[in-house]
Short mmCIF file of C-alpha atoms and ligand atoms in Angstrom, two decimals:
data_model
loop_
_atom_site.label_atom_id
_atom_site.label_comp_id
_atom_site.label_asym_id
_atom_site.label_seq_id
_atom_site.Cartn_x
_atom_site.Cartn_y
_atom_site.Cartn_z
CA UNK A 1 0.21 -0.21 -0.06
CA UNK A 2 1.11 3.72 -0.69
CA UNK A 3 0.05 6.61 1.56
CA UNK A 4 -0.29 10.01 0.09
CA UNK A 5 -0.09 13.23 1.09
CA UNK A 6 -2.99 14.66 1.78
CA UNK A 7 -3.12 18.53 0.24
CA UNK A 8 -5.51 21.17 -0.67
CA UNK A 9 -8.01 19.09 0.11
CA UNK A 10 -7.01 15.96 -2.13
CA UNK A 11 -4.45 12.91 -2.08
CA UNK A 12 -1.35 13.32 -3.62
CA UNK A 13 1.41 11.94 -3.92
CA UNK A 14 5.34 13.08 -2.98
CA UNK A 15 6.63 15.16 -5.73
CA UNK A 16 8.99 13.39 -5.69
CA UNK A 17 7.86 10.09 -7.25
CA UNK A 18 10.03 8.55 -3.65
CA UNK A 19 8.78 6.33 -1.24
CA UNK A 20 9.66 4.73 2.45
CA UNK A 21 9.27 1.64 3.73
CA UNK A 22 7.19 1.42 6.42
CA UNK A 23 7.71 -1.46 8.95
CA UNK A 24 5.95 -3.30 11.43
CA UNK A 25 7.74 -3.27 14.56
CA UNK A 26 6.27 -6.78 15.32
CA UNK A 27 7.20 -8.79 11.81
CA UNK A 28 10.61 -6.46 11.58
CA UNK A 29 8.57 -6.64 7.25
CA UNK A 30 7.10 -4.31 5.33
CA UNK A 31 4.34 -3.90 4.68
CA UNK A 32 3.84 -0.33 3.21
CA UNK A 33 5.26 2.51 1.83
CA UNK A 34 5.07 6.23 2.37
CA UNK A 35 5.66 9.46 0.63
CA UNK A 36 9.61 10.57 1.53
CA UNK A 37 8.22 14.45 0.85
CA UNK A 38 10.57 17.56 0.45
CA UNK A 39 10.22 21.55 0.34
CA UNK A 40 8.15 20.86 -3.26
CA UNK A 41 5.59 19.32 -1.47
CA UNK A 42 5.94 21.56 1.27
CA UNK A 43 6.23 24.78 -0.61
CA UNK A 44 2.52 22.87 -2.38
CA UNK A 45 1.63 22.60 0.92
CA UNK A 46 2.40 26.03 2.23
CA UNK A 47 0.45 28.12 -0.90
CA UNK A 48 -3.04 25.71 -0.09
CA UNK A 49 -3.09 26.63 3.35
CA UNK A 50 -2.27 30.07 2.56
CA UNK A 51 -5.51 30.23 0.07
CA UNK A 52 -7.63 28.30 2.54
CA UNK A 53 -6.89 30.83 5.35
CA UNK A 54 -8.77 34.01 4.99
CA UNK A 55 -12.16 31.84 4.88
CA UNK A 56 -10.98 28.90 7.50
CA UNK A 57 -9.84 32.19 9.48
CA UNK A 58 -13.31 34.55 9.42
CA UNK A 59 -15.62 31.01 9.56
CA UNK A 60 -17.71 31.55 12.94
CA UNK A 61 -17.16 29.69 15.52
CA UNK A 62 -19.65 27.71 15.98
CA UNK A 63 -19.89 25.76 12.35
CA UNK A 64 -15.69 25.31 12.71
CA UNK A 65 -16.33 23.52 15.93
CA UNK A 66 -19.06 21.58 13.67
CA UNK A 67 -16.50 20.79 11.29
CA UNK A 68 -14.21 19.61 13.72
CA UNK A 69 -17.00 17.88 16.27
CA UNK A 70 -17.32 15.98 12.48
CA UNK A 71 -13.65 14.13 12.71
CA UNK A 72 -14.54 13.53 15.89
CA UNK A 73 -17.71 11.51 15.17
CA UNK A 74 -15.47 9.82 13.13
CA UNK A 75 -12.60 9.00 14.59
CA UNK A 76 -14.97 7.48 17.44
CA UNK A 77 -16.97 5.76 15.01
CA UNK A 78 -13.85 3.67 13.31
CA UNK A 79 -11.97 3.20 16.71
CA UNK A 80 -11.34 -0.22 16.03
CA UNK A 81 -9.97 0.36 12.28
CA UNK A 82 -8.00 2.77 13.74
CA UNK A 83 -6.31 1.53 17.01
CA UNK A 84 -5.56 -1.56 14.17
CA UNK A 85 -3.82 0.72 12.19
CA UNK A 86 -2.01 1.93 15.17
CA UNK A 87 -0.45 -0.83 16.61
CA UNK A 88 0.78 -2.30 12.82
CA UNK A 89 2.24 0.61 12.43
CA UNK A 90 4.01 1.44 16.38
CA UNK A 91 3.63 -2.40 18.04
CA UNK A 92 1.88 -0.82 20.59
CA UNK A 93 -0.94 -3.50 22.56
CA UNK A 94 -4.05 -3.21 20.76
CA UNK A 95 -5.79 -3.04 24.36
CA UNK A 96 -3.58 0.94 24.05
CA UNK A 97 -4.44 2.01 20.94
CA UNK A 98 -8.41 1.09 21.62
CA UNK A 99 -7.71 2.41 25.37
CA UNK A 100 -6.03 5.01 24.98
CA UNK A 101 -5.28 6.58 21.56
CA UNK A 102 -7.65 6.54 19.23
CA UNK A 103 -10.90 7.42 22.09
CA UNK A 104 -7.63 10.60 22.95
CA UNK A 105 -7.43 11.35 19.25
CA UNK A 106 -11.37 11.65 19.82
CA UNK A 107 -11.36 13.44 22.55
CA UNK A 108 -8.98 16.43 21.18
CA UNK A 109 -11.04 16.83 18.02
CA UNK A 110 -13.53 17.59 20.27
CA UNK A 111 -12.56 19.63 23.61
CA UNK A 112 -11.49 22.11 21.23
CA UNK A 113 -14.37 21.91 18.72
CA UNK A 114 -15.97 23.28 22.20
CA UNK A 115 -13.12 24.98 24.02
CA UNK A 116 -13.00 27.48 20.81
CA UNK A 117 -16.48 28.41 21.99
CA UNK A 118 -15.70 28.95 25.99
CA UNK A 119 -12.48 30.94 24.49
CA UNK A 120 -13.07 35.26 26.20
CA UNK A 121 -9.94 37.64 25.56
CA UNK A 122 -9.20 40.31 28.06
CA UNK A 123 -10.43 44.15 29.14
CA UNK A 124 -9.48 46.31 30.91
CA UNK A 125 -11.50 50.06 32.11
CA UNK A 126 -9.87 52.55 33.07
CA UNK A 127 -12.81 54.92 34.36
CA UNK A 128 -13.06 58.10 32.34
CA UNK A 129 -10.51 56.91 30.84
CA UNK A 130 -9.82 54.22 28.12
CA UNK A 131 -11.10 50.83 28.03
CA UNK A 132 -8.26 48.15 26.36
CA UNK A 133 -9.24 45.13 25.08
CA UNK A 134 -7.58 42.42 23.59
CA UNK A 135 -8.17 40.32 20.08
CA UNK A 136 -6.70 37.11 20.06
CA UNK A 137 -6.17 37.02 16.00
CA UNK A 138 -5.24 33.41 14.34
CA UNK A 139 -2.01 33.48 13.14
CA UNK A 140 -2.63 32.24 9.39
CA UNK A 141 -0.09 28.95 8.51
CA UNK A 142 0.72 27.01 10.94
CA UNK A 143 3.75 23.98 11.33
CA UNK A 144 2.52 20.55 13.69
CA UNK A 145 5.01 18.38 14.10
CA UNK A 146 4.47 15.44 16.19
CA UNK A 147 6.57 12.07 17.19
CA UNK A 148 6.00 7.73 17.14
CA UNK A 149 5.17 7.05 20.25
CA UNK A 150 1.66 7.90 20.67
CA UNK A 151 1.01 8.94 17.50
CA UNK A 152 -2.45 9.76 16.56
CA UNK A 153 -3.33 11.19 19.86
CA UNK A 154 0.00 13.60 19.56
CA UNK A 155 -0.77 14.91 16.31
CA UNK A 156 -4.28 15.67 16.91
CA UNK A 157 -3.37 17.05 20.55
CA UNK A 158 -1.76 19.97 17.49
CA UNK A 159 -3.61 20.25 15.24
CA UNK A 160 -6.83 20.40 16.55
CA UNK A 161 -5.93 23.89 18.63
CA UNK A 162 -4.34 24.79 15.49
CA UNK A 163 -7.35 24.20 13.67
CA UNK A 164 -10.00 25.38 16.36
CA UNK A 165 -8.61 29.03 16.69
CA UNK A 166 -9.06 29.48 13.08
CA UNK A 167 -5.40 28.55 11.22
CA UNK A 168 -4.43 26.40 8.44
CA UNK A 169 -2.16 23.40 9.49
CA UNK A 170 1.17 21.87 6.85
CA UNK A 171 1.40 19.33 9.86
CA UNK A 172 4.25 16.03 9.06
CA UNK A 173 3.67 12.41 11.64
CA UNK A 174 6.72 10.63 12.66
CA UNK A 175 8.35 8.69 9.40
CA UNK A 176 7.82 5.66 11.93
CA UNK A 177 3.95 5.74 11.81
CA UNK A 178 2.46 7.12 9.14
CA UNK A 179 -0.26 5.68 8.67
CA UNK A 180 -2.90 7.25 11.31
CA UNK A 181 -2.39 10.55 10.14
CA UNK A 182 -3.51 9.32 6.73
CA UNK A 183 -6.77 7.77 7.67
CA UNK A 184 -7.34 11.20 9.50
CA UNK A 185 -6.70 12.72 5.91
CA UNK A 186 -9.64 10.43 4.57
CA UNK A 187 -11.25 11.52 7.57
CA UNK A 188 -10.91 15.30 7.62
CA UNK A 189 -12.40 14.88 3.54
CA UNK A 190 -15.49 12.98 5.22
CA UNK A 191 -15.98 15.57 7.23
CA UNK A 192 -15.89 18.18 4.69
CA UNK A 193 -12.64 20.14 6.03
CA UNK A 194 -12.42 22.46 3.86
CA UNK A 195 -10.11 21.47 1.19
CA UNK A 196 -6.28 23.09 2.66
CA UNK A 197 -7.39 23.92 5.76
CA UNK A 198 -5.27 20.82 6.94
CA UNK A 199 -1.80 19.26 5.17
CA UNK A 200 -0.02 16.84 6.54
CA UNK A 201 3.05 15.93 4.49
CA UNK A 202 4.98 11.96 5.65
CA UNK A 203 8.13 12.56 5.70
CA UNK A 204 11.17 12.63 7.06
CA UNK A 205 11.86 14.61 9.70
CA UNK A 206 15.79 16.31 8.22
CA UNK A 207 13.89 16.82 5.30
CA UNK A 208 10.41 17.02 4.96
CA UNK A 209 10.03 18.27 9.29
CA UNK A 210 13.78 20.49 8.30
CA UNK A 211 11.85 22.00 5.47
CA UNK A 212 8.54 23.00 7.25
CA UNK A 213 10.49 24.44 10.09
CA UNK A 214 12.79 26.24 7.76
CA UNK A 215 9.81 27.89 5.20
CA UNK A 216 9.23 31.76 5.52
CA UNK A 217 5.64 32.23 5.83
CA UNK A 218 5.12 29.34 8.14
CA UNK A 219 4.62 31.43 11.56
CA UNK A 220 4.56 29.16 14.39
CA UNK A 221 5.54 25.73 14.99
CA UNK A 222 3.86 23.13 17.49
CA UNK A 223 6.73 20.02 17.83
CA UNK A 224 6.35 16.89 20.31
CA UNK A 225 9.73 14.81 19.98
CA UNK A 226 13.92 15.29 21.31
CA UNK A 227 15.78 17.03 23.19
CA UNK A 228 18.07 17.03 20.87
CA UNK A 229 15.40 17.76 17.52
CA UNK A 230 13.63 20.43 20.10
CA UNK A 231 17.68 22.00 19.79
CA UNK A 232 17.64 21.66 16.34
CA UNK A 233 14.37 23.31 15.14
CA UNK A 234 14.45 26.44 17.61
CA UNK A 235 17.74 27.09 16.18
CA UNK A 236 15.94 27.35 12.61
CA UNK A 237 12.77 29.05 14.20
CA UNK A 238 13.36 31.02 16.49
CA UNK A 239 16.55 33.28 14.50
CA UNK A 240 13.27 33.96 11.97
CA UNK A 241 11.06 35.05 15.09
CA UNK A 242 8.84 32.15 15.15
CA UNK A 243 6.16 31.38 17.88
CA UNK A 244 7.61 27.72 19.11
CA UNK A 245 6.10 25.11 21.37
CA UNK A 246 8.98 22.24 22.51
CA UNK A 247 7.47 19.35 24.37
CA UNK A 248 10.27 17.78 24.56
CA UNK A 249 12.22 14.60 26.76
CA UNK A 250 12.10 13.92 29.85
CA UNK A 251 13.37 11.23 32.64
CA UNK A 252 10.77 11.01 35.24
CA UNK A 253 11.47 10.72 38.68
CA UNK A 254 8.38 8.89 40.82
CA UNK A 255 8.31 8.78 45.13
CA UNK A 256 7.00 6.70 46.29
CA UNK A 257 7.50 7.10 50.65
CA UNK A 258 6.96 4.78 53.25
CA UNK A 259 3.53 6.01 54.41
CA UNK A 260 2.03 5.74 50.89
CA UNK A 261 -1.37 3.85 50.16
CA UNK A 262 1.18 0.58 49.01
CA UNK A 263 -1.15 -1.72 46.86
CA UNK A 264 -2.42 1.23 44.32
CA UNK A 265 1.25 2.75 44.92
CA UNK A 266 3.14 -0.76 43.37
CA UNK A 267 -0.27 -0.85 40.89
CA UNK A 268 0.66 2.24 39.02
CA UNK A 269 3.66 2.65 39.05
CA UNK A 270 4.14 -0.94 37.08
CA UNK A 271 1.62 1.59 34.32
CA UNK A 272 3.84 4.70 34.79
CA UNK A 273 6.91 2.47 33.95
CA UNK A 274 5.88 0.15 30.96
CA UNK A 275 2.48 1.54 29.45
CA UNK A 276 3.17 1.24 25.93
CA UNK A 277 6.29 -0.13 26.34
CA UNK A 278 7.90 2.35 28.61
CA UNK A 279 7.72 4.58 25.60
CA UNK A 280 5.24 7.51 26.87
CA UNK A 281 7.38 10.77 27.22
CA UNK A 282 5.26 10.67 31.34
CA UNK A 283 6.19 7.56 31.39
CA UNK A 284 8.17 7.30 35.36
CA UNK A 285 11.71 5.87 34.75
CA UNK A 286 13.59 6.38 38.20
CA UNK A 287 11.66 4.77 41.06
CA UNK A 288 13.18 6.52 44.28
CA UNK A 289 11.30 4.15 47.42
CA UNK A 290 12.07 5.21 51.01
CA UNK A 291 14.63 2.89 53.43
CA UNK A 292 11.36 0.99 55.14
CA UNK A 293 9.68 -0.62 52.49
CA UNK A 294 12.42 -0.48 50.13
CA UNK A 295 13.25 -3.84 49.88
CA UNK A 296 9.13 -4.90 49.74
CA UNK A 297 8.31 -2.44 47.23
CA UNK A 298 11.46 -3.81 44.45
CA UNK A 299 10.53 -7.21 45.63
CA UNK A 300 6.54 -6.89 44.45
CA UNK A 301 7.49 -5.12 41.62
CA UNK A 302 9.99 -7.57 39.96
CA UNK A 303 7.13 -10.30 40.73
CA UNK A 304 5.28 -8.50 38.67
CA UNK A 305 6.89 -6.25 35.90
CA UNK A 306 7.54 -10.46 35.69
CA UNK A 307 4.22 -11.24 34.89
CA UNK A 308 3.72 -8.95 32.38
CA UNK A 309 3.45 -11.10 29.60
CA UNK A 310 4.74 -9.93 26.00
CA UNK A 311 3.87 -10.84 22.38
CA UNK A 312 1.83 -10.16 19.60
CA UNK A 313 1.08 -6.72 19.54
CA UNK A 314 -2.11 -8.17 17.91
CA UNK A 315 -3.71 -9.86 21.04
CA UNK A 316 -5.62 -8.63 23.62
CA UNK A 317 -3.47 -10.74 26.66
CA UNK A 318 -0.40 -8.42 26.02
CA UNK A 319 0.64 -5.82 27.73
CA UNK A 320 3.77 -4.76 25.93
CA UNK A 321 4.05 -5.22 22.34
CA UNK A 322 7.15 -4.95 20.10
CA UNK A 323 9.56 -1.19 20.26
CA UNK A 324 8.81 1.05 17.35
CA UNK A 325 11.77 0.28 14.98
CA UNK A 326 15.19 -2.10 15.19
CA UNK A 327 16.79 1.36 15.70
CA UNK A 328 15.09 2.60 19.01
CA UNK A 329 15.60 -1.49 20.57
CA UNK A 330 19.16 -1.68 19.84
CA UNK A 331 19.54 2.05 21.17
CA UNK A 332 17.12 1.32 24.93
CA UNK A 333 20.17 -2.45 24.48
CA UNK A 334 23.03 0.02 24.74
CA UNK A 335 21.10 1.14 27.81
CA UNK A 336 20.90 -1.89 29.64
CA UNK A 337 24.82 -2.92 28.54
CA UNK A 338 25.65 0.95 29.96
CA UNK A 339 24.14 -0.10 33.18
CA UNK A 340 26.08 -3.25 34.30
CA UNK A 341 29.10 -1.21 33.09
CA UNK A 342 27.88 1.42 35.26
CA UNK A 343 28.15 -0.77 38.48
CA UNK A 344 24.02 -1.17 37.90
CA UNK A 345 22.46 -5.55 38.34
CA UNK A 346 19.20 -6.08 36.17
CA UNK A 347 16.67 -7.45 38.10
CA UNK A 348 14.57 -8.84 35.97
CA UNK A 349 14.11 -8.66 31.76
CA UNK A 350 16.35 -6.80 29.44
CA UNK A 351 16.29 -9.45 27.01
CA UNK A 352 15.87 -9.94 23.12
CA UNK A 353 12.70 -11.78 22.63
CA UNK A 354 11.75 -14.19 20.58
CA UNK A 355 7.86 -14.54 19.96
CA UNK A 356 8.26 -16.59 17.22
CA UNK A 357 5.45 -17.79 13.68
CA UNK A 358 5.62 -13.98 12.02
CA UNK A 359 6.72 -12.65 14.48
CA UNK A 360 10.69 -13.94 14.60
CA UNK A 361 11.62 -10.84 13.82
CA UNK A 362 9.86 -8.46 15.52
CA UNK A 363 11.17 -5.93 17.61
CA UNK A 364 10.57 -7.55 21.91
CA UNK A 365 11.90 -6.63 24.55
CA UNK A 366 11.29 -7.84 28.28
CA UNK A 367 10.63 -5.05 30.51
CA UNK A 368 13.66 -4.72 32.80
CA UNK A 369 14.14 -2.99 36.47
CA UNK A 370 17.53 -2.06 37.18
CA UNK A 371 19.36 -1.45 40.83
CA UNK A 372 22.52 -0.17 42.30
CA UNK A 373 22.66 2.90 40.05
CA UNK A 374 24.25 6.28 41.09
CA UNK A 375 21.98 9.51 40.40
CA UNK A 376 25.06 10.49 38.15
CA UNK A 377 24.46 7.27 36.23
CA UNK A 378 23.73 8.15 32.79
CA UNK A 379 21.47 4.93 32.75
CA UNK A 380 19.75 7.98 35.52
CA UNK A 381 20.25 10.75 32.87
CA UNK A 382 19.48 10.01 29.64
CA UNK A 383 16.34 9.26 28.35
CA UNK A 384 16.37 5.98 27.26
CA UNK A 385 12.44 5.90 26.47
CA UNK A 386 11.99 1.99 26.47
CA UNK A 387 10.41 -0.87 28.77
CA UNK A 388 13.04 -0.43 31.70
CA UNK A 389 13.76 1.27 34.44
CA UNK A 390 15.74 2.35 37.95
CA UNK A 391 14.88 1.94 41.21
CA UNK A 392 16.99 4.07 44.35
CA UNK A 393 16.42 3.42 47.64
CA UNK A 394 16.01 7.38 49.97
CA UNK A 395 15.46 8.83 53.28
CA UNK A 396 14.75 11.79 53.73
CA UNK A 397 12.22 13.76 51.45
CA UNK A 398 15.14 16.39 51.30
CA UNK A 399 17.11 13.47 50.15
CA UNK A 400 14.08 12.29 47.84
CA UNK A 401 13.52 16.29 46.42
CA UNK A 402 17.31 16.56 45.03
CA UNK A 403 17.64 12.50 43.90
CA UNK A 404 13.96 13.77 41.44
CA UNK A 405 15.57 17.81 40.35
CA UNK A 406 19.09 15.95 40.12
CA UNK A 407 18.45 15.81 36.00
CA UNK A 408 18.14 17.89 33.36
CA UNK A 409 14.73 17.05 32.68
CA UNK A 410 11.47 18.56 34.27
CA UNK A 411 8.60 16.86 32.72
CA UNK A 412 6.21 14.95 34.90
CA UNK A 413 6.68 13.21 38.32
CA UNK A 414 4.59 11.23 40.77
CA UNK A 415 4.29 11.34 44.45
CA UNK A 416 3.06 8.57 45.92
CA UNK A 417 1.74 9.12 50.14
CA UNK A 418 -0.83 9.63 52.28
CA UNK A 419 0.75 12.12 54.70
CA UNK A 420 -1.46 15.54 52.21
CA UNK A 421 0.89 18.44 53.49
CA UNK A 422 4.08 16.11 52.19
CA UNK A 423 3.07 15.55 48.82
CA UNK A 424 1.90 19.47 48.26
CA UNK A 425 5.81 20.57 49.76
CA UNK A 426 6.88 17.79 47.82
CA UNK A 427 5.14 19.06 44.92
CA UNK A 428 5.37 22.97 45.16
CA UNK A 429 9.55 21.41 45.39
CA UNK A 430 9.77 19.52 42.43
CA UNK A 431 11.05 20.86 39.38
CA UNK A 432 8.95 19.40 36.68
CA UNK A 433 5.74 21.24 34.44
CA UNK A 434 3.95 18.11 36.52
CA UNK A 435 3.27 16.24 39.79
CA UNK A 436 1.11 13.87 39.65
CA UNK A 437 0.16 13.12 43.74
CA UNK A 438 -0.94 9.42 44.36
CA UNK A 439 -1.81 8.91 40.79
CA UNK A 440 -0.45 8.64 36.62
CA UNK A 441 -1.91 10.15 33.40
CA UNK A 442 -4.76 11.21 35.66
CA UNK A 443 -5.62 13.85 32.62
CA UNK A 444 -7.06 16.91 32.12
CA UNK A 445 -7.57 18.68 29.21
CA UNK A 446 -8.38 21.78 30.36
CA UNK A 447 -4.93 21.88 32.17
CA UNK A 448 -1.17 23.48 31.20
CA UNK A 449 1.14 20.45 29.94
CA UNK A 450 4.20 20.91 29.34
CA UNK A 451 8.07 20.68 30.97
CA UNK A 452 10.77 22.82 32.28
CA UNK A 453 14.35 22.78 32.20
CA UNK A 454 15.57 20.45 28.69
CA UNK A 455 12.14 19.30 28.91
CA UNK A 456 10.23 21.97 26.42
CA UNK A 457 8.72 25.61 26.67
CA UNK A 458 5.18 26.35 26.62
CA UNK A 459 2.69 25.03 27.26
CA UNK A 460 0.06 23.35 25.10
CA UNK A 461 -3.79 22.36 26.47
CA UNK A 462 -6.87 24.26 27.03
CA UNK A 463 -6.70 27.47 26.48
CA UNK A 464 -3.17 27.87 26.26
CA UNK A 465 -2.98 26.54 22.98
CA UNK A 466 -5.79 28.75 21.71
CA UNK A 467 -3.24 30.91 23.21
CA UNK A 468 0.15 29.88 21.51
CA UNK A 469 -2.58 29.38 18.41
CA UNK A 470 -3.11 32.99 17.95
CA UNK A 471 -1.67 36.20 17.98
CA UNK A 472 -2.90 38.90 21.17
CA UNK A 473 -3.48 42.59 19.15
CA UNK A 474 -4.86 45.42 22.26
CA UNK A 475 -6.78 47.47 20.94
CA UNK A 476 -7.30 50.90 23.40
CA UNK A 477 -9.83 53.18 22.79
CA UNK A 478 -9.85 56.73 24.13
CA UNK A 479 -13.40 58.53 26.34
CA UNK A 480 -14.13 60.86 23.88
P1 LIG B 1 11.94 13.04 17.41
O1 LIG B 1 12.89 14.26 18.04
O2 LIG B 1 13.02 11.99 16.37
O3 LIG B 1 10.69 13.38 16.05
C1 LIG B 1 9.68 13.95 16.25
C2 LIG B 1 9.16 14.35 15.07
O4 LIG B 1 10.60 15.62 14.27
C3 LIG B 1 9.38 13.13 13.91
O5 LIG B 1 7.87 13.53 12.65
C4 LIG B 1 10.65 14.06 13.24
O6 LIG B 1 10.52 12.95 12.27
C5 LIG B 1 10.77 15.45 13.40
N1 LIG B 1 11.73 15.78 12.94
C6 LIG B 1 12.48 14.91 13.26
N2 LIG B 1 13.88 16.06 12.99
C7 LIG B 1 13.55 16.98 12.49
C8 LIG B 1 13.81 18.02 11.99
N3 LIG B 1 15.41 18.37 12.18
N4 LIG B 1 12.75 19.03 11.71
C9 LIG B 1 12.07 18.94 12.32
N5 LIG B 1 11.57 18.14 11.47
C10 LIG B 1 12.22 17.14 12.35
O7 LIG B 1 11.04 12.64 18.39
P2 LIG B 1 11.12 10.81 18.21
O8 LIG B 1 9.85 10.34 17.06
O9 LIG B 1 12.16 10.23 18.59
O10 LIG B 1 10.49 10.79 19.79
C11 LIG B 1 10.76 10.32 20.68
C12 LIG B 1 10.80 11.71 21.82
O11 LIG B 1 9.58 12.72 21.73
C13 LIG B 1 11.36 11.03 23.23
O12 LIG B 1 12.45 12.12 23.18
C14 LIG B 1 10.02 11.88 23.56
O13 LIG B 1 10.25 11.65 25.14
C15 LIG B 1 8.95 12.63 23.36
N6 LIG B 1 8.07 13.64 23.94
C16 LIG B 1 8.07 14.19 24.18
C17 LIG B 1 7.00 14.15 24.52
C18 LIG B 1 6.11 15.25 24.92
O14 LIG B 1 4.86 15.92 25.77
N7 LIG B 1 7.09 16.65 26.26
C19 LIG B 1 5.72 13.42 24.56
C20 LIG B 1 6.22 12.43 23.78
C21 LIG B 1 7.47 12.29 23.33
P3 LIG B 1 11.26 11.26 11.94
O15 LIG B 1 10.81 10.61 12.96
O16 LIG B 1 10.20 11.05 10.55
O17 LIG B 1 12.75 11.57 11.64
#
């Protein structure tokens, strides 16, 4: 199957005529081909978006909202087809695609279709002198670039607010997971999205992605991906004074205090460590446990990790599927080797698994726990982004905070304690954009979402996203 770009409302092959292989990570086999787009395709997409902008941006909010709702409805009605496509493309367990990825993709459209109807702006009244009001106007053509770990989920998390705010979009999904973005093009046609409002250009980050970032008429870039790529994008976009939203990597700590609800803490730590094969930017990859319960917690964590089932992601009974690519599998395995060299002990897992049958060449790895590493070890500092966590004991609250803050990242963290004062005290001191107390990944789409330090710049979610995708213009009116 040959995927196509979505430009000016139609599905088209790449300008170059060249395609890239798309591999099913659970079999290691090529199963489709994607456009190897370049600056020519991006140029066509920008021209289509510019042509569509005057009408789309002036369309009534109600009408725009209805189109986005139709897209949400179609995603919902095609849940099974999309979930299957997501799992084949990414290797993730089908239960994750069915219950997390696709439901959230429809929720993104539905949420922003509603949010735009509630989006207001400021007004300041200086008695007897003047009134100031702020217009929040769409930017024009904006670029959205997303990664492979939550393909349709993160793609729509950017596109929906951009469109709701009245912008036209040129978007690029990850070259590793293009399939649901392609299916979204078909859904947009079916939903009656006007031509050129959303354009999807497939291809390589360094080519198609770079062309989006470099394009002088694209006013803003919303990017989710690795910190190294984010830095490259900022280097190109910042001197052009583009608006930038960068959601980057994480090395998230879980702080587990001795007074926690043990059962909830352990069950959630299993999820926060290994959901989606640990390939979620919000996964907790450094588990810190207070000394009095350390051994009990560690032993239970090993037991439950060993009980997780890794296998064919299309079979519902498997908790973990395949890692997204051979290159990524090798990177994760490299960190396991490094952990040993750094003096760590692999308590369980970390083995390449041969599932056999048609999955014999798939990229399967058993979930792993590493103990005995210093906080400065690279395995505790660098993002591994796979089913691998480290576990470390701590004594005091102050020590826990120091360990948690002791990396260059600052995306998310969890705190497990029954002491509400401690929970709030620790939350205040953690260097992170998101703190979950006694829970993980409990998301309310109205809340600000993003990281500090090397985890990014800016916030997505709720009105923050609508503010990003609009320009504020203050109008000052003097009383006569
Ligand atoms: P990458 O940074 O490699 O890629 C992200 C996207 O950027 C892909 O579409 C990629 O295309 C594209 N890209 C790559 N190079 C360039 C470039 N020079 N110019 C423009 N676009 C480019 O990230 P991954 O796909 O590997 O995703 C994993 C990373 O994403 C992890 O670090 C993870 O933490 C982070 N992430 C952060 C989240 C957050 O909210 N903070 C959420 C989810 C993930 P291609 O795939 O073709 O290379």
